[in-house]
Coordinates of C-alpha atoms and ligand atoms in Angstrom, one line a residue:
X28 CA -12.1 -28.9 20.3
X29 CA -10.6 -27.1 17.4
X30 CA -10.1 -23.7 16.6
X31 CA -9.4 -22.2 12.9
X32 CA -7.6 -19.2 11.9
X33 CA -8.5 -17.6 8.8
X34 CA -5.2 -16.0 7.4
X35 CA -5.7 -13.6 4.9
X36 CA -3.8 -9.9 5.1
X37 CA -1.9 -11.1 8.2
X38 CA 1.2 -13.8 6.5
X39 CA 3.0 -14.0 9.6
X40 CA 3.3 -15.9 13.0
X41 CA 4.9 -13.2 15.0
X42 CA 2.2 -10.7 16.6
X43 CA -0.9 -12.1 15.1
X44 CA -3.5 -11.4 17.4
X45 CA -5.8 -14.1 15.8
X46 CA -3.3 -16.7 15.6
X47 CA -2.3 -16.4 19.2
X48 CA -5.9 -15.8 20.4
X49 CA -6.5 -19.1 19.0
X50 CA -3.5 -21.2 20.9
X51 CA -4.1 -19.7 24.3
X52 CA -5.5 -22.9 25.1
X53 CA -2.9 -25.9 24.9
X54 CA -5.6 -28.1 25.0
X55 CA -7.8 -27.5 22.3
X56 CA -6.4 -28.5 18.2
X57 CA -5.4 -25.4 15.7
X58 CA -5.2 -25.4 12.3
X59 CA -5.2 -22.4 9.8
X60 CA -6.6 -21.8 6.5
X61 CA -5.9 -19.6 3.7
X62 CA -8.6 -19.2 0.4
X63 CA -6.9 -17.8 -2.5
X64 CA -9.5 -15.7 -4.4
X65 CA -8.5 -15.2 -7.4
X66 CA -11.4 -14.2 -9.5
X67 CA -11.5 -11.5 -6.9
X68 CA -7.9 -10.2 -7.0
X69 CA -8.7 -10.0 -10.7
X70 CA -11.8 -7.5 -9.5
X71 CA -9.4 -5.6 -7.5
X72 CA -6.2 -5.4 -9.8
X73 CA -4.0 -7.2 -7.8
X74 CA -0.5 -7.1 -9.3
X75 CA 1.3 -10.1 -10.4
X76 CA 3.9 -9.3 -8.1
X77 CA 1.7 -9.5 -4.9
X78 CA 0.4 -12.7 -6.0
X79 CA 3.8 -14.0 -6.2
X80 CA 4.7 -12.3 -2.9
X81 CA 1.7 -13.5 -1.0
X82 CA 2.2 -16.9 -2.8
X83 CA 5.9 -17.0 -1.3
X84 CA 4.9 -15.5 1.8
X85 CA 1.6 -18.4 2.4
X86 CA 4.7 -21.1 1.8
X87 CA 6.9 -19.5 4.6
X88 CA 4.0 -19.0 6.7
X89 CA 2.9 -23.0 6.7
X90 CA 6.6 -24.0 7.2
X91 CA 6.7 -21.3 10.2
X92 CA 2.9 -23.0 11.6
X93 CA 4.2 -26.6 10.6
X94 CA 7.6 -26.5 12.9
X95 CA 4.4 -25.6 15.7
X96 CA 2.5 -28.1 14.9
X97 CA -0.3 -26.3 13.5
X98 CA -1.4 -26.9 9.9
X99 CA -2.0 -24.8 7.5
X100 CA -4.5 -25.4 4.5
X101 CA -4.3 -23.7 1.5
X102 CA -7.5 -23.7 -0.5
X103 CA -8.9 -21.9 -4.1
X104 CA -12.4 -20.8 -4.5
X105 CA -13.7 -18.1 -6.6
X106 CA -14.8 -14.6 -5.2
X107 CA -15.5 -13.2 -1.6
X108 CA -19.0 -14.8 -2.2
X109 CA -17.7 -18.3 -2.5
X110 CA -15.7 -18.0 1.0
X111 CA -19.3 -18.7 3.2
X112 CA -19.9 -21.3 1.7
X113 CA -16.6 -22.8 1.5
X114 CA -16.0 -21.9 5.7
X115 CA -19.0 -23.6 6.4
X116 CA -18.5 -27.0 4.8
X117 CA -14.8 -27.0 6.1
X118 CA -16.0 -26.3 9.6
X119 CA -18.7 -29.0 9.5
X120 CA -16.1 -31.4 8.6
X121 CA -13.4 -30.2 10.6
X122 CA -15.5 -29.6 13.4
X123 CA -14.5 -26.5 14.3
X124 CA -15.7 -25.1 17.6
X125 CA -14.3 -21.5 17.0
X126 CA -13.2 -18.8 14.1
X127 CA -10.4 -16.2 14.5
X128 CA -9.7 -13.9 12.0
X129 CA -8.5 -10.2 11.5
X130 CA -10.5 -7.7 10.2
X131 CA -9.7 -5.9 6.8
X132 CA -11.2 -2.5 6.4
X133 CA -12.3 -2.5 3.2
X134 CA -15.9 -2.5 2.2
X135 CA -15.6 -6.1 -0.3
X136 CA -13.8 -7.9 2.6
X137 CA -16.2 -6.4 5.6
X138 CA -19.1 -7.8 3.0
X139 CA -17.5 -11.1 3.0
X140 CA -16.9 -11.5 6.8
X141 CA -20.0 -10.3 7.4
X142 CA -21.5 -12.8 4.9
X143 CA -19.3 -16.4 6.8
X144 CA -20.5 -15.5 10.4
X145 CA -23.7 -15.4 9.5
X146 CA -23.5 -18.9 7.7
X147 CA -21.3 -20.8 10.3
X148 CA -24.1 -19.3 12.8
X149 CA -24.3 -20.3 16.6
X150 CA -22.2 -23.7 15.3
X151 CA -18.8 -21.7 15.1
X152 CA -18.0 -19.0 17.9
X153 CA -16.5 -16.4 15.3
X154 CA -13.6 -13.9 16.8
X155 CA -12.4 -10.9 15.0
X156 CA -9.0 -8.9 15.7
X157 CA -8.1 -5.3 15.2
X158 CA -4.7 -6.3 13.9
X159 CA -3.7 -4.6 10.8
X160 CA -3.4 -1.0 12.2
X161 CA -2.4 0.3 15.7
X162 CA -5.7 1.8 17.2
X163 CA -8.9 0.2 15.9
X164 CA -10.8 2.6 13.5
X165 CA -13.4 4.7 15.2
X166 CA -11.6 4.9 18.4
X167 CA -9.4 7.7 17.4
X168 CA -12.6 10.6 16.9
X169 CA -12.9 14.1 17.3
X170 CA -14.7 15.7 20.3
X171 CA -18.2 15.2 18.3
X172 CA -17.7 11.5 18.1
X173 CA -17.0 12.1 14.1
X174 CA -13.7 10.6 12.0
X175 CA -11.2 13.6 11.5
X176 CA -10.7 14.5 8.1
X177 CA -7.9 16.5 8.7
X178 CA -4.6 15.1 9.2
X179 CA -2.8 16.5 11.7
X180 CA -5.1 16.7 14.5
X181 CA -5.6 13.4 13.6
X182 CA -2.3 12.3 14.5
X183 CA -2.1 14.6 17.5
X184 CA -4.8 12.8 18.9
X185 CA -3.4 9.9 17.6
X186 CA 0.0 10.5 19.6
X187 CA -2.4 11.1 22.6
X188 CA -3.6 7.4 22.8
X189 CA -0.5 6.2 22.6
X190 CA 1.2 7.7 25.4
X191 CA -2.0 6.6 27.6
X192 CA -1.2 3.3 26.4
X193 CA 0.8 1.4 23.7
X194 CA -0.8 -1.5 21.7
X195 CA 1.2 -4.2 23.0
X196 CA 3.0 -7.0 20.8
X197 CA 2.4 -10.9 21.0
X198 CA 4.5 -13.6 20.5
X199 CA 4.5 -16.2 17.9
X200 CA 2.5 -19.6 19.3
X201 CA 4.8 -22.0 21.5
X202 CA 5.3 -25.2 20.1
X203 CA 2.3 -27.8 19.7
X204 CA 3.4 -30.8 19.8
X205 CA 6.4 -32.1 17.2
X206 CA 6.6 -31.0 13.5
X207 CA 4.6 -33.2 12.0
X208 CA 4.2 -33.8 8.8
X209 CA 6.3 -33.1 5.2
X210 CA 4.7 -30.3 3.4
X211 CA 3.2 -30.9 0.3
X212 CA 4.2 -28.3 -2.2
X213 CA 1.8 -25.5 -3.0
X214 CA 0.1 -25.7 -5.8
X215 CA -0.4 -22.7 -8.0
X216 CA -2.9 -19.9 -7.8
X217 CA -5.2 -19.5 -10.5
X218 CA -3.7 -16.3 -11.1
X219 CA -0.6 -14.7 -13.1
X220 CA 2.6 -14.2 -10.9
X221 CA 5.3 -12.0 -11.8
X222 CA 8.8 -12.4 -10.5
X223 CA 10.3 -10.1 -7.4
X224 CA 13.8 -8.7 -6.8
X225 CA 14.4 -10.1 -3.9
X226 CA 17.2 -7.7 -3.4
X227 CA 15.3 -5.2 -3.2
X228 CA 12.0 -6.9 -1.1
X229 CA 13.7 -10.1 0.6
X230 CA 11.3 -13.1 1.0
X231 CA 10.4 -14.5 4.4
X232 CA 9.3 -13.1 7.6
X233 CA 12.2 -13.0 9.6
X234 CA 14.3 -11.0 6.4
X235 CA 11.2 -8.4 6.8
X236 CA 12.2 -8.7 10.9
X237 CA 15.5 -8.1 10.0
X238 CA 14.9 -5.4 7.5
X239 CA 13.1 -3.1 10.4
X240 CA 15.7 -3.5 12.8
X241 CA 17.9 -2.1 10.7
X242 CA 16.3 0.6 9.4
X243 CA 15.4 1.6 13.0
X244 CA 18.9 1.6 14.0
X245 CA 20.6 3.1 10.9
X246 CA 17.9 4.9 9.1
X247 CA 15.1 6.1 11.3
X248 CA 16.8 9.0 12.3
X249 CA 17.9 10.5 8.9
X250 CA 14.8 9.5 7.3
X251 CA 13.2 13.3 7.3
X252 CA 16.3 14.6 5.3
X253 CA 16.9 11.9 3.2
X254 CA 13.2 10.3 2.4
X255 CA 12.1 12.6 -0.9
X256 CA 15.6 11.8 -2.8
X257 CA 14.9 8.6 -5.0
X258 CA 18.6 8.3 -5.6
X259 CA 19.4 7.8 -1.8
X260 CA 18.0 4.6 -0.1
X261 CA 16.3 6.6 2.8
X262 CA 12.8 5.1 3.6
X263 CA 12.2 1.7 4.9
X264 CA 10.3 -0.5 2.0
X265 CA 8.6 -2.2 4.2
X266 CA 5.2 -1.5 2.8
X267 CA 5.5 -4.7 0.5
X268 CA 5.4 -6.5 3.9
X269 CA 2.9 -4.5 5.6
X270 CA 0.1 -4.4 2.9
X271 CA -0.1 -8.3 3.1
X272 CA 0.8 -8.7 6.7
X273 CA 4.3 -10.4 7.1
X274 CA 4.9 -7.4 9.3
X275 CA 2.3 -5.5 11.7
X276 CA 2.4 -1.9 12.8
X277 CA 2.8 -2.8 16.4
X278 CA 6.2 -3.8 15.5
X279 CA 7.4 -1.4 13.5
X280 CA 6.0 0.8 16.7
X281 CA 7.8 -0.8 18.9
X282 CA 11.1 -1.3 17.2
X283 CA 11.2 2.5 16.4
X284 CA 10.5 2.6 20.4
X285 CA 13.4 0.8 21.4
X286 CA 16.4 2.3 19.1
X287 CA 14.5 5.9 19.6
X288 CA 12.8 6.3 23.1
X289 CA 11.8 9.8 22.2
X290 CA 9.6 9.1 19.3
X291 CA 6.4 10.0 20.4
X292 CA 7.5 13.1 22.1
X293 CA 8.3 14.5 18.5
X294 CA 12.5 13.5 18.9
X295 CA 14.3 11.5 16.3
X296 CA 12.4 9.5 14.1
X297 CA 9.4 10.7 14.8
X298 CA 8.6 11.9 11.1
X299 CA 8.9 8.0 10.3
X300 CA 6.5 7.6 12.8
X301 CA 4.3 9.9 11.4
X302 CA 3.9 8.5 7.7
X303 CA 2.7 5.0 10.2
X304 CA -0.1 7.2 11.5
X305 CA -1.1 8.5 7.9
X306 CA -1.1 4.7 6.9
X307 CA -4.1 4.5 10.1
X308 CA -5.3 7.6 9.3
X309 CA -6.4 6.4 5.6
X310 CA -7.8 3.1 6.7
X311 CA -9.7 5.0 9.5
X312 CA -11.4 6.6 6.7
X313 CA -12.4 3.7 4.8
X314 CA -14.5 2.6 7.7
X315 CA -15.8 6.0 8.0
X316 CA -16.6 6.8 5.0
X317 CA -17.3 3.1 2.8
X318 CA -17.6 5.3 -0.5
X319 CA -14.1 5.2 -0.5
X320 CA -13.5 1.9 -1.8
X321 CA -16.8 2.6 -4.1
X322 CA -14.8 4.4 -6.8
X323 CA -16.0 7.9 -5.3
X324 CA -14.3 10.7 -4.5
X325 CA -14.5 12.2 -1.0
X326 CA -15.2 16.0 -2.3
X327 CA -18.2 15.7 -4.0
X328 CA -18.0 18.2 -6.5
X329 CA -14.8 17.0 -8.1
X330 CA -16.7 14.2 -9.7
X331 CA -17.9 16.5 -11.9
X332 CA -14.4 17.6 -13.1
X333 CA -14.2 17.1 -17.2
X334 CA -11.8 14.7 -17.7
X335 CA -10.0 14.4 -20.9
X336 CA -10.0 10.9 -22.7
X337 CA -6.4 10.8 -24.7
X338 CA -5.9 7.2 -24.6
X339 CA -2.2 7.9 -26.3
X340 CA -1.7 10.4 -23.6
X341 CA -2.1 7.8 -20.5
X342 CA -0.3 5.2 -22.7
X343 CA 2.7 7.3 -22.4
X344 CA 2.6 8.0 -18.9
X345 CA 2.4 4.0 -18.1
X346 CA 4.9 3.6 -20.4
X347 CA 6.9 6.4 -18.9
X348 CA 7.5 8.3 -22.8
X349 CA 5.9 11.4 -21.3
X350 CA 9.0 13.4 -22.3
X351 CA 9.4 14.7 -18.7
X352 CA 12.5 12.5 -17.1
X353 CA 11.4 12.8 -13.5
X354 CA 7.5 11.0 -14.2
X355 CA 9.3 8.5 -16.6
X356 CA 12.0 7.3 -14.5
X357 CA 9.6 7.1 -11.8
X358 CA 7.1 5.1 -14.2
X359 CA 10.2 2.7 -15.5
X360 CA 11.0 2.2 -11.8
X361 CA 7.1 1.1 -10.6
X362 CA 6.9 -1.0 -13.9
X363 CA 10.1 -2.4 -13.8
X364 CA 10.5 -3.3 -9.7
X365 CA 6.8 -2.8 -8.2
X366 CA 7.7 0.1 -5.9
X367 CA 8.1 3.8 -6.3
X368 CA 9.2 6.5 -3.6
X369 CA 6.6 8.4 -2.1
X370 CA 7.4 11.5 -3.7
X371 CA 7.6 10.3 -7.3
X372 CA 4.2 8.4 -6.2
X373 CA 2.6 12.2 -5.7
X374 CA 4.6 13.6 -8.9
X375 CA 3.5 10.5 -11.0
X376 CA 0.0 10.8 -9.6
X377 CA 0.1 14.7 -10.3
X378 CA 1.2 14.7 -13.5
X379 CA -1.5 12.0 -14.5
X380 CA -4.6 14.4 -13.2
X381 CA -3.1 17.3 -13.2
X382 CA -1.1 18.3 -16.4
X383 CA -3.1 15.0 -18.5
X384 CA -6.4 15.9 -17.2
X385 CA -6.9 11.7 -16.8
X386 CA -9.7 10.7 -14.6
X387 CA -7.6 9.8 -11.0
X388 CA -9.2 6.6 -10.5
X389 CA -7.1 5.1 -14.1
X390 CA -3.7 6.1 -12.3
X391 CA -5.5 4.5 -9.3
X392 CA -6.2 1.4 -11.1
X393 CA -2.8 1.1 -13.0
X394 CA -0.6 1.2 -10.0
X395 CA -2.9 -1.2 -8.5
X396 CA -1.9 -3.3 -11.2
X397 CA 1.8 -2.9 -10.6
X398 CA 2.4 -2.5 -7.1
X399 CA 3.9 -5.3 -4.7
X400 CA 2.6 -3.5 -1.8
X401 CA -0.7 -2.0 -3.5
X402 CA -3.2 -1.3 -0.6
X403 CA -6.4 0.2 -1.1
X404 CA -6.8 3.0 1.4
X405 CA -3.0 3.8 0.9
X406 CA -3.4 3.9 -3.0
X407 CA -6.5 5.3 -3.0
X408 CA -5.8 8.0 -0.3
X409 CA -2.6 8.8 -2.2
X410 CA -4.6 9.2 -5.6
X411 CA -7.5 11.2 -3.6
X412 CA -4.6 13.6 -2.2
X413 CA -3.0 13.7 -5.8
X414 CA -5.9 14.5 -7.2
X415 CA -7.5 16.7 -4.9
X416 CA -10.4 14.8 -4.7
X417 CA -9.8 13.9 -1.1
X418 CA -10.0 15.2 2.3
X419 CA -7.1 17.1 3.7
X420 CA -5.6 16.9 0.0
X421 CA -3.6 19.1 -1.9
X422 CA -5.6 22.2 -3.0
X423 CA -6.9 21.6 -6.9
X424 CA -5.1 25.0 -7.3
X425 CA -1.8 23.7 -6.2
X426 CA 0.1 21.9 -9.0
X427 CA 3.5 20.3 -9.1
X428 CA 5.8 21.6 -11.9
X429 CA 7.0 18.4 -13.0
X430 CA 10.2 19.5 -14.0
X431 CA 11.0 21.9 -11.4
X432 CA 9.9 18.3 -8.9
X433 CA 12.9 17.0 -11.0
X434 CA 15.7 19.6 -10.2
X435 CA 14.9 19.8 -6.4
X436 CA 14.7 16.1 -5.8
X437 CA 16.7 14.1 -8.0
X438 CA 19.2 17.4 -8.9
X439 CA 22.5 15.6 -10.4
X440 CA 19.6 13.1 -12.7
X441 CA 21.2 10.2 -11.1
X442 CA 18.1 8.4 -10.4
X443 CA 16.8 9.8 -14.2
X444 CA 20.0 8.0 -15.6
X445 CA 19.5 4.8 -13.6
X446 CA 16.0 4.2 -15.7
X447 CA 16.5 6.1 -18.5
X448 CA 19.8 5.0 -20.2
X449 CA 18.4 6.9 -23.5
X450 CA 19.4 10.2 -21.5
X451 CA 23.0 8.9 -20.3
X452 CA 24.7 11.2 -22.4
X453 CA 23.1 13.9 -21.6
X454 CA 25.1 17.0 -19.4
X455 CA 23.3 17.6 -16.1
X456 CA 22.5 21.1 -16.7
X457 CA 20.0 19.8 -19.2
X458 CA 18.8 16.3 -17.7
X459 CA 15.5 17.8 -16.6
X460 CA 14.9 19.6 -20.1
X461 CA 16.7 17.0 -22.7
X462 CA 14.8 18.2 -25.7
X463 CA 16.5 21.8 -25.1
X464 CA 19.8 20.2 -25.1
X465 CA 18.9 18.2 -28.3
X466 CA 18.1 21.1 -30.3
X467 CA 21.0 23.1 -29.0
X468 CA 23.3 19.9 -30.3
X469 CA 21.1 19.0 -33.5
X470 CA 20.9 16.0 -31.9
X471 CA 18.0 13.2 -32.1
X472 CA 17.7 12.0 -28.7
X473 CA 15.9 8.3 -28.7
X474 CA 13.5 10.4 -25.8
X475 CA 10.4 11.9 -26.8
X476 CA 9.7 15.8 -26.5
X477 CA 7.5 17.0 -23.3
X478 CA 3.6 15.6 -24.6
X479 CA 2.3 18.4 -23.3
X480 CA 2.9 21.9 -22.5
X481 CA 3.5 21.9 -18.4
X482 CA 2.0 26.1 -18.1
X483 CA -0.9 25.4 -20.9
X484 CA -1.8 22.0 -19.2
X485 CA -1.9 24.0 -15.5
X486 CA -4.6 26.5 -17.2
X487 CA -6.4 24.1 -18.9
X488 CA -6.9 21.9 -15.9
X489 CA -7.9 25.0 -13.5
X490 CA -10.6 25.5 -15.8
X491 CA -11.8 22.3 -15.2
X492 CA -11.8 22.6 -11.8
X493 CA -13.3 25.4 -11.5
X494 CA -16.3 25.0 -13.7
X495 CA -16.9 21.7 -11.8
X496 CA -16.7 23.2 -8.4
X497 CA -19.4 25.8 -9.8
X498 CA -21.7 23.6 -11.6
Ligands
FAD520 P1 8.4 4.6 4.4 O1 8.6 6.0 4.0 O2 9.5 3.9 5.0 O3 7.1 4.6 5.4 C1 6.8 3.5 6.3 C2 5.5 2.9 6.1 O4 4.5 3.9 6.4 C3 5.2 2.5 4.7 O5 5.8 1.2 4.4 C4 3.7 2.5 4.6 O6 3.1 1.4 5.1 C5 3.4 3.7 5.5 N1 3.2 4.9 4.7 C6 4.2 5.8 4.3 N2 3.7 6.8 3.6 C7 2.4 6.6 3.5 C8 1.3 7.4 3.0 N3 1.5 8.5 2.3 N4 0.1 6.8 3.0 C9 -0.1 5.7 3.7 N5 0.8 5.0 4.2 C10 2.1 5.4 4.2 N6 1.4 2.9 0.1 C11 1.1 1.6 0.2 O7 1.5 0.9 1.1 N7 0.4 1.0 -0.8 C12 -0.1 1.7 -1.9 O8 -0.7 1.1 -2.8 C13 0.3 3.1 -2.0 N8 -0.1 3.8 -3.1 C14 0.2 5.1 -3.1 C15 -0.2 5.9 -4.2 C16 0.0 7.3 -4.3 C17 -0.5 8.1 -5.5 C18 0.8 7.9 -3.3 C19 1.1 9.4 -3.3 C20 1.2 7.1 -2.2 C21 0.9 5.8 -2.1 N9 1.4 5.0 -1.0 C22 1.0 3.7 -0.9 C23 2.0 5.6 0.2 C24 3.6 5.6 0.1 O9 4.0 6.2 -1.1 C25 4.2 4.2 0.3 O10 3.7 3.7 1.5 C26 5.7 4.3 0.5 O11 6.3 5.0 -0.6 C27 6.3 3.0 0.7 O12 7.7 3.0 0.8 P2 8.4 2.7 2.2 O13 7.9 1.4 2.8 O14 9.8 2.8 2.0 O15 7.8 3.9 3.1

């Protein structure tokens, strides 16, 4: 007999519930498959730089299967829509008794699953894992069987589960046989790839190992005080390996257990813990609520919000020439490396909406576009909060003062001087406001002046607001 896994999100051989479902048996023959899609990454704005990370990551992953013995094909077809078809053939000449896969949440992906087992029929026995997250969505519900919409209860009940029982780890597959074969290289996808500091995102599943251990042991329990500071290294990045799966959240889980025993009873590293839970908690919703990954926002009303259509305007903020040095340092950083910190994320996001009066699902799209560890319900449930289009987000009447965001969190400008070497020279008491300290020096600065008015913007975009949310 032989069973097929279907990799997609889930790069890795450690604690893959499909993988290892599929070698219980020592008798039967394995042998994996992953379909590059990318006419459909181009659908869903998949950066460059997650091509070239999954690309890296599907070339460790066969050497890691190949050293067990088990194959692993890499194929191109088009879209979702060709993957039925494609499955079908392949398990017809393969003759392939049984399917594993795990499930991705998102509506395109559920469409497409849904689509291959009904085309491989009562021929292939299809198995699906909840691997990507730590409690299957729908399981974590409020007392009227409904998905919370509000955060922390959410987790609370969240915390709950898991002290009546932890979502266990499971181990990479033993050995099948020798290491067979020489591996052919990989050929390219049909889609753009864009280089990755690997300094900054290692390649290879055992560097991403590596790279939790030791922010457990070092990091974890500092994390609360030092995670908002973009000049101090304080959160993990390991969401470049968690949004394609070289990682899983059970590990993370249980690492965090292991250097900090306490974590579920609210001790150190615990606030770690909880951005893990808000990474469930969005693609909980997903499921919940499918019109999520349709473009719509979760408060209805908001979609009637004016937006305001300065094409310069955005171009600025992409480019980060906004003239405020927090959102621009922030924008070099994403365009420059792939990531930004959390809290520039929400100040980049906020700005966008909130001071440019830009339609949220643009910002949503570009940074798509540019992340390495661009995940749907996390983008999009960061874009909803930003924007306050989503549930449990910020208020529409709370807005960030971009430049006050600047003096709290980045106060000396070191991180502003790391991406914007035009503003170097300029004294710290002025690094948030350069165009003040220009004038006072009849200077030109090479930086442009603020594009908008930060107080007029706020006004302006209340108004909008508010005549949607009466309308
Ligand atoms: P850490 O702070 O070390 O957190 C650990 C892990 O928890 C992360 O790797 C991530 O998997 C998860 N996590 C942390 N914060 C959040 C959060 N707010 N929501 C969901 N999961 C979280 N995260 C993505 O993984 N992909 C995205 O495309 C993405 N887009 C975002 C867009 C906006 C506008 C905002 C405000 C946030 C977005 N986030 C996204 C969430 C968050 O900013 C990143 O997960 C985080 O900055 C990654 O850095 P880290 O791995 O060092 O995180």
């Amino acid at each position: 007999a032989t069973h097929l896994v279907w990799f997609r999100n889930d790069l890795r051989v450690n604690d893959n519930l499909a993988l290892a479902a599929a070698c219980r048996s020592s008798e039967v023959r394995v042998i994996g498959i992953f379909l590059a899609t990318p006419q459909q990454w181009r659908q869903h704005d998949m950066a460059p730089r997650q091509a070239e990370f999954i690309w890296q990551h599907v070339q460790g992953l066969r050497a890691a299967l190949a050293e067990r013995g088990i194959e692993l094909l890499v194929r191109e077809v088009g879209d979702f829509n060709d993957c039925a078809q494609f499955l079908k053939n392949f398990c017809e000449q393969q003759q392939v008794e049984a399917l594993f896969y795990n499930y991705q949440y998102e509506l395109n992906e559920r469409q497409r699953d849904a689509a291959v087992e009904k085309a491989l029929g009562r021929e292939v026995v299809c198995q699906g894992f909840d691997d990507s997250v730590l409690l299957p969505p729908a399981s974590v519900i409020t007392g009227n069987q409904e998905m919370y919409k509000v955060f922390t209860p959410f987790s609370k009940a969240f915390i709950k589960r898991l002290h009546e029982g932890l979502p266990e780890c499971v181990s990479a597959p033993k050995a099948r046989g020798a290491s067979l074969w020489e591996i052919p290289p990989l050929h390219e996808f049909d889609y753009p790839r864009q280089p990755i500091d690997e300094s900054l995102f290692p390649i290879g599943e055992p560097q991403a190992i590596n790279q939790l251990r030791q922010f457990c042991r070092q990091s974890a329990a500092d994390y609360e005080q030092r995670r908002d500071f973009p000049a101090v290294d304080g959160t993990s990045r390991l969401s470049a390996y968690l949004a394609i799966g070289v990682l899983s959240p059970r590990q993370c889980l249980h690492r965090l257990l292991k250097e900090h025993p306490q974590v579920l009873d609210g001790g150190s590293g615990s606030v770690w813990l909880n951005e893990l839970i808000w990474r469930e908690f969005y693609r909980h919703l997903l499921v919940a609520y499918p019109k999520l990954c349709r473009h719509q926002p979760f408060i209805s009303w908001t979609d009637k919000v004016v937006w305001r259509q300065d094409e310069a305007q955005f171009i600025a903020w992409q480019q980060g020439k906004t003239g405020f040095p927090i959102v621009d340092a922030a924008m070099r950083q994403l365009n420059t490396t792939g990531w930004m910190l959390n809290r520039l994320r929400m100040v980049a996001a906020s700005f966008l909406v909130k001071d440019l009066l830009c339609d949220w699902r643009r910002g949503e799209r570009y940074f798509m576009s540019q992340l390495v560890d661009g995940d749907l319900a996390a983008n999009n449930g960061g874009w909803q909060w930003a924007a306050s289009t989503g549930t449990d987000a910020a208020p529409y009447f709370r807005i960030f003062n971009p430049t006050t965001q600047g003096e709290r969190f980045d106060a000396q400008g070191e991180f502003i001087r790391q991406w914007l070497p035009e503003l170097v020279a300029v004294p710290d008491k002025y690094i948030h406001t350069p165009w003040l300290w220009a004038e006072k020096q009849q200077l030109e600065l090479d930086y442009p002046r603020p594009i908008v008015e930060h107080k007029q913007a706020r006004i302006a975009t209340l108004a909008a607001y508010e005549a949607a949310r009466k309308s």
